[in-house]
Short mmCIF file of C-alpha atoms and ligand atoms in Angstrom, two decimals:
data_model
loop_
_atom_site.label_atom_id
_atom_site.label_comp_id
_atom_site.label_asym_id
_atom_site.label_seq_id
_atom_site.Cartn_x
_atom_site.Cartn_y
_atom_site.Cartn_z
CA MET A 1 100.35 75.13 65.85
CA LYS A 2 99.40 74.72 69.55
CA ILE A 3 98.47 77.89 71.40
CA PRO A 4 97.71 77.62 75.11
CA PHE A 5 95.23 80.09 76.61
CA VAL A 6 97.96 81.45 78.84
CA SER A 7 101.65 80.73 79.40
CA LEU A 8 103.66 82.26 82.22
CA ALA A 9 106.95 80.86 80.95
CA HIS A 10 108.15 84.13 79.43
CA GLN A 11 107.51 86.21 82.57
CA THR A 12 109.02 83.59 84.87
CA GLY A 13 112.05 83.29 82.59
CA VAL A 14 112.79 87.01 82.84
CA ILE A 15 113.22 86.90 86.64
CA LYS A 16 114.24 83.27 87.18
CA MET A 17 117.96 83.79 87.77
CA ALA A 18 117.43 86.76 90.05
CA TYR A 19 114.77 84.86 91.99
CA GLN A 20 117.03 81.87 92.43
CA SER A 21 119.57 83.98 94.22
CA ARG A 22 116.89 85.72 96.34
CA LEU A 23 115.56 82.29 97.23
CA GLU A 24 119.01 81.09 98.23
CA GLU A 25 119.36 84.12 100.51
CA LEU A 26 115.93 83.60 102.07
CA LEU A 27 116.56 79.91 102.60
CA ASN A 28 119.89 80.64 104.23
CA LYS A 29 118.24 83.15 106.55
CA SER A 30 115.17 80.90 106.88
CA ASP A 31 113.18 84.10 107.20
CA PHE A 32 109.73 83.22 105.87
CA VAL A 33 106.97 85.37 107.35
CA MET A 34 106.75 89.16 107.90
CA GLY A 35 110.33 89.94 106.95
CA PRO A 36 111.95 92.94 105.29
CA CYS A 37 111.24 91.73 101.74
CA LEU A 38 107.50 91.99 102.43
CA SER A 39 107.79 95.61 103.56
CA THR A 40 110.05 96.41 100.60
CA PHE A 41 107.49 95.03 98.17
CA GLU A 42 104.68 96.85 99.98
CA GLN A 43 106.51 100.18 99.63
CA ASN A 44 107.30 99.55 95.97
CA TYR A 45 103.75 98.50 95.10
CA ALA A 46 102.29 101.48 96.98
CA SER A 47 104.51 103.87 95.08
CA TYR A 48 103.80 102.11 91.75
CA THR A 49 100.05 102.45 92.42
CA GLY A 50 100.39 106.02 93.64
CA VAL A 51 99.04 105.47 97.15
CA GLN A 52 100.44 105.97 100.65
CA TYR A 53 100.17 102.39 101.88
CA CYS A 54 100.10 98.80 100.68
CA VAL A 55 99.36 95.74 102.82
CA GLY A 56 100.53 92.41 101.39
CA MET A 57 97.86 89.74 101.72
CA SER A 58 97.52 85.97 101.33
CA ASN A 59 95.25 86.24 98.25
CA GLY A 60 92.74 88.51 96.53
CA LEU A 61 89.69 87.09 98.31
CA ASP A 62 91.23 87.73 101.74
CA ALA A 63 92.27 91.22 100.60
CA LEU A 64 88.65 91.99 99.65
CA LYS A 65 87.34 90.59 102.95
CA VAL A 66 89.75 92.65 105.01
CA ALA A 67 89.00 95.73 102.87
CA LEU A 68 85.27 95.29 103.56
CA ARG A 69 85.85 94.90 107.29
CA VAL A 70 88.09 97.96 107.36
CA ALA A 71 85.27 99.80 105.57
CA GLY A 72 83.04 98.93 108.53
CA VAL A 73 80.88 96.48 106.58
CA GLY A 74 79.40 93.73 108.75
CA VAL A 75 76.60 91.23 109.20
CA GLY A 76 73.38 92.21 107.38
CA ASP A 77 74.89 95.21 105.56
CA GLU A 78 74.44 95.53 101.82
CA VAL A 79 77.27 95.92 99.35
CA ILE A 80 76.72 96.89 95.72
CA VAL A 81 78.61 94.59 93.35
CA PRO A 82 78.62 94.02 89.59
CA ALA A 83 76.54 91.02 88.51
CA HIS A 84 79.24 90.29 85.93
CA THR A 85 82.52 89.58 87.76
CA PHE A 86 84.61 86.71 89.05
CA ILE A 87 82.79 85.06 91.98
CA ALA A 88 85.45 86.13 94.53
CA THR A 89 84.05 89.69 94.51
CA TRP A 90 80.76 88.26 95.77
CA LEU A 91 82.26 85.66 98.11
CA ALA A 92 84.15 88.32 100.04
CA VAL A 93 80.86 90.09 100.78
CA SER A 94 79.06 86.90 101.79
CA GLU A 95 81.90 85.53 103.90
CA ILE A 96 81.81 88.53 106.24
CA GLY A 97 78.04 88.13 106.64
CA ALA A 98 77.01 90.99 104.33
CA ILE A 99 74.67 90.78 101.33
CA PRO A 100 75.81 91.29 97.72
CA VAL A 101 73.40 93.54 95.83
CA PRO A 102 74.04 93.03 92.12
CA VAL A 103 73.94 95.66 89.39
CA ASP A 104 73.82 94.68 85.72
CA CYS A 105 76.76 95.46 83.41
CA GLN A 106 77.03 97.50 80.22
CA LEU A 107 77.39 95.44 77.06
CA LYS A 108 79.96 97.84 75.65
CA THR A 109 82.41 98.10 78.56
CA ARG A 110 81.34 94.84 80.26
CA ASN A 111 81.78 96.75 83.56
CA ILE A 112 79.13 97.66 86.13
CA ASP A 113 76.50 100.00 84.64
CA GLU A 114 77.14 102.97 86.91
CA THR A 115 73.82 104.58 85.94
CA LEU A 116 71.95 101.67 87.60
CA ILE A 117 73.77 101.89 90.95
CA GLU A 118 71.74 104.61 92.62
CA GLN A 119 68.43 102.74 92.41
CA LYS A 120 70.00 99.83 94.34
CA ILE A 121 71.06 101.95 97.30
CA SER A 122 69.03 101.31 100.47
CA ASN A 123 69.45 102.35 104.10
CA LYS A 124 71.47 99.16 104.61
CA THR A 125 73.99 99.91 101.84
CA LYS A 126 77.52 100.46 103.17
CA ALA A 127 79.84 100.12 100.19
CA ILE A 128 80.22 99.77 96.43
CA ILE A 129 82.79 97.40 94.93
CA ALA A 130 84.04 98.66 91.55
CA VAL A 131 85.59 95.80 89.57
CA HIS A 132 87.84 96.78 86.64
CA LEU A 133 86.89 93.70 84.68
CA TYR A 134 89.20 92.26 82.02
CA GLY A 135 91.58 95.18 82.76
CA LEU A 136 89.26 98.06 81.78
CA PRO A 137 88.76 100.72 84.48
CA CYS A 138 85.22 101.48 85.67
CA HIS A 139 83.71 104.96 85.38
CA MET A 140 85.31 105.97 88.70
CA LYS A 141 84.23 109.62 88.72
CA TYR A 142 80.56 108.70 88.46
CA ILE A 143 80.89 105.97 91.10
CA LEU A 144 82.83 108.16 93.54
CA ASP A 145 80.29 110.98 93.15
CA ILE A 146 77.32 108.70 93.93
CA ALA A 147 79.21 107.24 96.88
CA SER A 148 80.02 110.59 98.38
CA GLU A 149 76.43 111.76 97.92
CA HIS A 150 75.18 108.71 99.86
CA GLN A 151 78.16 108.47 102.23
CA LEU A 152 79.22 105.06 100.99
CA ILE A 153 82.68 103.54 100.91
CA VAL A 154 84.16 102.67 97.50
CA ILE A 155 86.34 99.59 97.23
CA GLU A 156 88.14 98.89 93.96
CA ASP A 157 88.62 95.25 93.03
CA ASN A 158 91.78 95.71 90.99
CA ALA A 159 92.56 92.00 90.57
CA GLN A 160 92.35 92.18 86.76
CA ALA A 161 93.75 95.65 86.18
CA GLN A 162 97.17 96.17 87.77
CA GLY A 163 98.82 98.98 85.83
CA ALA A 164 95.63 100.27 84.18
CA LYS A 165 95.01 104.01 84.29
CA TYR A 166 91.88 106.12 84.53
CA LYS A 167 92.29 109.81 83.66
CA GLY A 168 96.03 109.54 84.25
CA SER A 169 96.00 107.76 87.62
CA MET A 170 96.44 104.08 88.43
CA THR A 171 93.46 101.93 89.24
CA GLY A 172 93.72 100.83 92.86
CA SER A 173 94.25 104.45 93.93
CA PHE A 174 90.67 105.80 93.66
CA GLY A 175 88.63 103.97 96.29
CA HIS A 176 88.74 104.52 100.04
CA ILE A 177 90.37 101.12 100.29
CA ASN A 178 91.27 98.81 97.42
CA ALA A 179 92.07 95.16 96.93
CA THR A 180 93.98 93.21 94.33
CA SER A 181 95.08 89.64 93.61
CA PHE A 182 98.45 88.34 92.45
CA TYR A 183 97.15 84.93 91.39
CA PRO A 184 99.76 83.57 88.91
CA SER A 185 97.88 84.48 85.72
CA LYS A 186 96.97 88.05 86.76
CA ASN A 187 98.91 90.90 85.13
CA LEU A 188 101.26 90.87 88.12
CA GLY A 189 101.31 87.24 89.19
CA VAL A 190 103.06 85.38 91.96
CA ALA A 191 104.42 81.82 92.26
CA GLY A 192 101.39 80.66 94.24
CA ASP A 193 98.78 82.80 95.99
CA ALA A 194 98.99 86.40 97.15
CA GLY A 195 97.08 89.67 97.10
CA ALA A 196 97.27 93.20 98.46
CA ILE A 197 95.32 96.17 99.74
CA THR A 198 96.16 99.72 98.64
CA ILE A 199 95.11 102.67 100.81
CA ASN A 200 95.68 106.37 101.41
CA VAL A 201 94.13 106.68 104.88
CA GLU A 202 96.49 105.87 107.76
CA GLN A 203 93.70 104.70 110.06
CA TYR A 204 92.51 102.19 107.43
CA TYR A 205 96.08 101.05 106.91
CA ASN A 206 96.54 100.32 110.60
CA HIS A 207 93.23 98.47 110.75
CA ALA A 208 94.17 96.33 107.73
CA LEU A 209 97.51 95.43 109.36
CA LEU A 210 95.64 94.35 112.46
CA LEU A 211 93.04 92.23 110.65
CA ARG A 212 95.70 90.56 108.49
CA ASN A 213 97.51 89.27 111.55
CA TYR A 214 94.96 87.66 113.92
CA GLY A 215 93.58 91.04 114.98
CA SER A 216 96.83 91.72 116.76
CA ILE A 217 99.62 94.29 116.60
CA ARG A 218 101.30 93.36 119.88
CA LYS A 219 102.02 89.64 119.94
CA TYR A 220 99.44 87.62 121.91
CA TYR A 221 97.19 90.66 122.53
CA HIS A 222 94.11 90.60 120.30
CA GLU A 223 91.90 93.62 119.76
CA GLU A 224 89.57 92.04 117.20
CA VAL A 225 88.70 88.71 115.66
CA GLY A 226 91.13 88.85 112.74
CA TYR A 227 92.50 86.53 110.09
CA ASN A 228 95.75 84.89 109.17
CA ALA A 229 95.94 86.59 105.78
CA ARG A 230 99.60 87.50 105.36
CA MET A 231 101.71 87.38 102.21
CA ASP A 232 104.84 85.32 102.84
CA ASN A 233 108.37 86.51 102.07
CA LEU A 234 109.06 84.05 99.24
CA GLN A 235 106.08 85.49 97.36
CA ALA A 236 106.94 89.10 98.19
CA ALA A 237 110.46 88.61 96.80
CA PHE A 238 109.05 87.07 93.61
CA LEU A 239 106.63 89.97 93.10
CA ASP A 240 109.25 92.57 93.82
CA LEU A 241 111.38 91.18 91.00
CA LYS A 242 108.43 91.17 88.58
CA LEU A 243 107.05 94.62 89.42
CA PRO A 244 109.66 96.61 87.41
CA HIS A 245 108.56 94.66 84.28
CA LEU A 246 104.82 95.17 84.71
CA ASP A 247 104.54 98.26 82.49
CA THR A 248 106.52 96.58 79.69
CA TRP A 249 104.34 93.47 79.92
CA ASN A 250 101.16 95.57 79.94
CA ALA A 251 102.40 97.46 76.87
CA GLU A 252 102.87 94.11 75.19
CA ARG A 253 99.32 93.12 76.15
CA THR A 254 98.04 96.36 74.65
CA SER A 255 99.94 95.82 71.44
CA ILE A 256 98.53 92.28 71.06
CA ALA A 257 95.04 93.64 71.81
CA ASN A 258 95.52 96.31 69.13
CA THR A 259 96.50 93.63 66.61
CA TYR A 260 93.34 91.66 67.45
CA VAL A 261 91.14 94.76 67.27
CA LYS A 262 92.52 95.84 63.90
CA ALA A 263 92.23 92.40 62.34
CA LEU A 264 88.87 91.35 63.80
CA SER A 265 86.81 94.55 63.47
CA GLY A 266 83.75 93.89 61.36
CA ILE A 267 84.27 90.12 61.24
CA GLY A 268 81.00 88.16 61.57
CA ASP A 269 78.91 89.31 64.53
CA LEU A 270 81.96 89.77 66.77
CA THR A 271 82.02 92.56 69.34
CA LEU A 272 85.44 93.57 70.59
CA PRO A 273 86.72 95.33 73.74
CA PHE A 274 85.78 99.01 73.82
CA THR A 275 88.06 101.65 75.36
CA PRO A 276 86.43 104.97 76.36
CA SER A 277 88.69 107.99 75.95
CA GLY A 278 90.78 108.78 79.02
CA TYR A 279 90.93 105.08 79.93
CA GLU A 280 94.15 103.04 79.62
CA PRO A 281 93.19 99.39 80.10
CA ALA A 282 95.68 96.75 81.24
CA PHE A 283 94.19 94.02 78.97
CA HIS A 284 94.15 91.19 81.47
CA LEU A 285 91.92 89.36 79.00
CA PHE A 286 90.90 89.90 75.39
CA VAL A 287 87.21 89.13 75.35
CA VAL A 288 85.07 88.99 72.22
CA THR A 289 81.39 88.14 71.98
CA THR A 290 79.53 86.15 69.34
CA LYS A 291 76.23 84.28 69.15
CA PHE A 292 78.26 81.42 67.70
CA ARG A 293 80.48 81.14 70.78
CA THR A 294 80.22 77.36 71.25
CA LYS A 295 80.98 76.63 67.60
CA LEU A 296 83.82 79.15 67.45
CA GLN A 297 85.41 77.72 70.59
CA GLN A 298 85.19 74.22 69.17
CA TYR A 299 86.63 75.34 65.81
CA LEU A 300 89.56 77.04 67.50
CA ARG A 301 90.16 74.02 69.75
CA GLN A 302 90.40 71.82 66.66
CA GLY A 303 92.96 74.27 65.31
CA GLY A 304 95.03 73.89 68.51
CA ILE A 305 93.92 77.21 70.02
CA GLU A 306 92.77 77.19 73.62
CA THR A 307 90.15 79.76 74.71
CA LEU A 308 88.19 80.29 77.94
CA ILE A 309 84.81 81.70 78.97
CA HIS A 310 84.83 84.48 81.58
CA TYR A 311 82.23 83.69 82.93
CA PRO A 312 79.67 81.07 81.87
CA VAL A 313 77.18 81.48 84.76
CA PRO A 314 75.98 84.92 85.99
CA ASN A 315 76.74 85.20 89.72
CA PRO A 316 73.11 85.95 90.67
CA LEU A 317 72.15 82.62 89.05
CA GLN A 318 74.92 80.53 90.63
CA GLU A 319 73.71 77.63 92.79
CA ALA A 320 75.67 79.16 95.70
CA TYR A 321 73.45 82.25 95.52
CA ARG A 322 70.09 80.57 95.05
CA ASN A 323 69.00 81.96 98.43
CA LEU A 324 69.06 85.51 97.01
CA GLY A 325 66.11 84.52 94.82
CA TYR A 326 67.17 85.92 91.46
CA ALA A 327 65.79 84.48 88.23
CA ASN A 328 66.56 84.42 84.52
CA GLY A 329 65.90 87.83 83.01
CA ASP A 330 66.87 89.86 86.11
CA PHE A 331 70.28 90.86 84.72
CA LYS A 332 69.82 90.83 80.96
CA ASN A 333 73.22 92.15 79.87
CA THR A 334 75.12 89.90 82.25
CA GLU A 335 73.13 86.92 81.01
CA GLN A 336 73.78 87.89 77.40
CA LEU A 337 77.52 88.15 78.07
CA SER A 338 77.64 84.82 79.88
CA GLU A 339 76.16 83.22 76.75
CA THR A 340 78.40 84.99 74.23
CA VAL A 341 81.82 85.86 75.71
CA LEU A 342 85.00 84.14 74.60
CA SER A 343 88.53 85.05 75.72
CA LEU A 344 91.30 84.69 73.14
CA PRO A 345 94.93 83.91 74.06
CA LEU A 346 96.81 87.04 75.17
CA TYR A 347 99.94 87.11 77.33
CA PRO A 348 103.43 88.58 77.36
CA GLY A 349 105.64 86.29 75.31
CA ILE A 350 103.02 85.11 72.81
CA ALA A 351 104.65 85.16 69.38
CA GLN A 352 103.39 87.50 66.67
CA GLU A 353 102.80 84.53 64.37
CA GLN A 354 100.69 82.87 67.06
CA VAL A 355 98.51 85.99 67.30
CA GLU A 356 98.25 86.05 63.51
CA TYR A 357 97.29 82.40 63.46
CA VAL A 358 94.48 83.04 66.00
CA VAL A 359 93.24 85.93 63.84
CA GLN A 360 93.36 83.79 60.70
CA GLU A 361 91.45 80.95 62.35
CA VAL A 362 88.74 83.27 63.69
CA ILE A 363 88.32 84.86 60.25
CA GLN A 364 88.25 81.43 58.60
CA PHE A 365 85.54 80.27 61.04
CA PHE A 366 83.23 83.12 60.04
CA LYS A 367 83.95 82.51 56.33
CA GLU A 368 82.92 78.88 56.66
CA LEU A 369 79.89 79.66 58.84
C1 PLP B 401 91.24 86.70 90.70
C2 PLP B 401 90.18 87.60 91.18
C3 PLP B 401 89.87 87.71 92.54
C4 PLP B 401 90.37 86.78 93.60
O1 PLP B 401 91.70 86.66 93.77
P1 PLP B 401 92.34 85.34 94.43
O2 PLP B 401 93.74 85.77 94.67
O3 PLP B 401 92.21 84.25 93.45
O4 PLP B 401 91.61 85.07 95.70
C5 PLP B 401 88.94 88.68 92.92
N1 PLP B 401 88.31 89.44 92.02
C6 PLP B 401 88.56 89.35 90.71
C7 PLP B 401 87.85 90.26 89.76
C8 PLP B 401 89.49 88.41 90.24
O5 PLP B 401 89.71 88.30 88.92
#
C-alpha cells in the first residue's frame, strides 16, 4: 500500500465540476482582479469566522505583514512570537523591519507557552502573534489578558486552524487583527496561493484594504507605501466553492485523529496530540513525538507511508536568524520537539484501511524495536 503524506484529490473532486463552470464564466468575462467574486468570498469567510470583515490577500505571509502594519508595528519594534512555528510567522515580522522575540512552546500542546510571554515584554514590544499550531487553538484568554494589561495588539496566525474553535468561537476572531493562509494543503486550501485577514474594527479593515492595494483607495493617489497583496478572482471563486465543505472536512480530520489517538495511546514512547477541554482543534496535522523518530520515519517509508517533520530546525537556530544570537539550549522544548516530531498522513479522503495500515505499521515498528 502507498500512502502519500497528503492528497488534495478528494477535496478538489468535490468542487471540480462547479469550479469548471465558474471558471468558464470568469474567462468569458475576463474579470480577474478585484471583482465581485472576491467580495462575495470575503463576506462568506467573515461570516464563517464570526467577524465583521475579511480582506482577501495574496498569501498568508503577506496577510501577516499587512496585519502587523495595520497594528502599527514598524522598524525596531518587538513582536512576541512562538519559537515553534512555521518560519512565515517570523518572516512577516522581520520583513517589516521589526524584531521577532521568541517564546518557548509547551511540550503538551506544542503551542506558545503563554506563562512565559510576560517576561519577554519590553518597552519596545508592540504585538503578540498567537499561532494555533497543527490546528490546536492557543490559550487565547490568557494571551488577551496579558496583552490588554500591557496595551499590546494580538494577532492570530490562523493558517493551520481554519474552523477550529476555542470556548465556542472560531479561531481568527479573537485577536485585534488576524491572518490566515489558504496554501493548497491548509484546511481550506486554494488552487495556488492566497490568504486573508479577519477583523472586527472598521478602521483596521480600511487600513488593510489600503495596504493590500499599493497604499491606495482612489486610483493613482497613494497615502502610504503599500503592497500588491490582493487575492485574485479565480482563487476567490475556488475558495468560495470549498468553504461550505470545510466543517465536514474538519469533522473527517477529527475522526481520523480520534482513530489514531485510540490505537496509538501507550505505544512505545509516543506522545500524541493533547486537546484541553473547551478547545475544538481543526487537526491540520497529526503530530506524534518519539525519540526514535528517524528510525520510525524510515520504517514507515519502507512500508510505503510518507511522513513529514514539522519542523526540523527551531526558528531561533535557523541560519536566517543567526544575527539574533540564540544558541542551543535557549528554547529547550522547541528543540526537543524539532528532534522528535513526526506528522502522520491525515487528510479528507484518506481511506479507513489506509489509516488502519498506518496504525499497524507504527505498532509493528515499536514491537520490532
Ligand atoms: C502556511 C503558514 C503560513 C504562511 O502562509 P503562506 O500562504 O504559505 O504564505 C504562516 N503561518 C503558518 C503557521 C503557516 O502554517
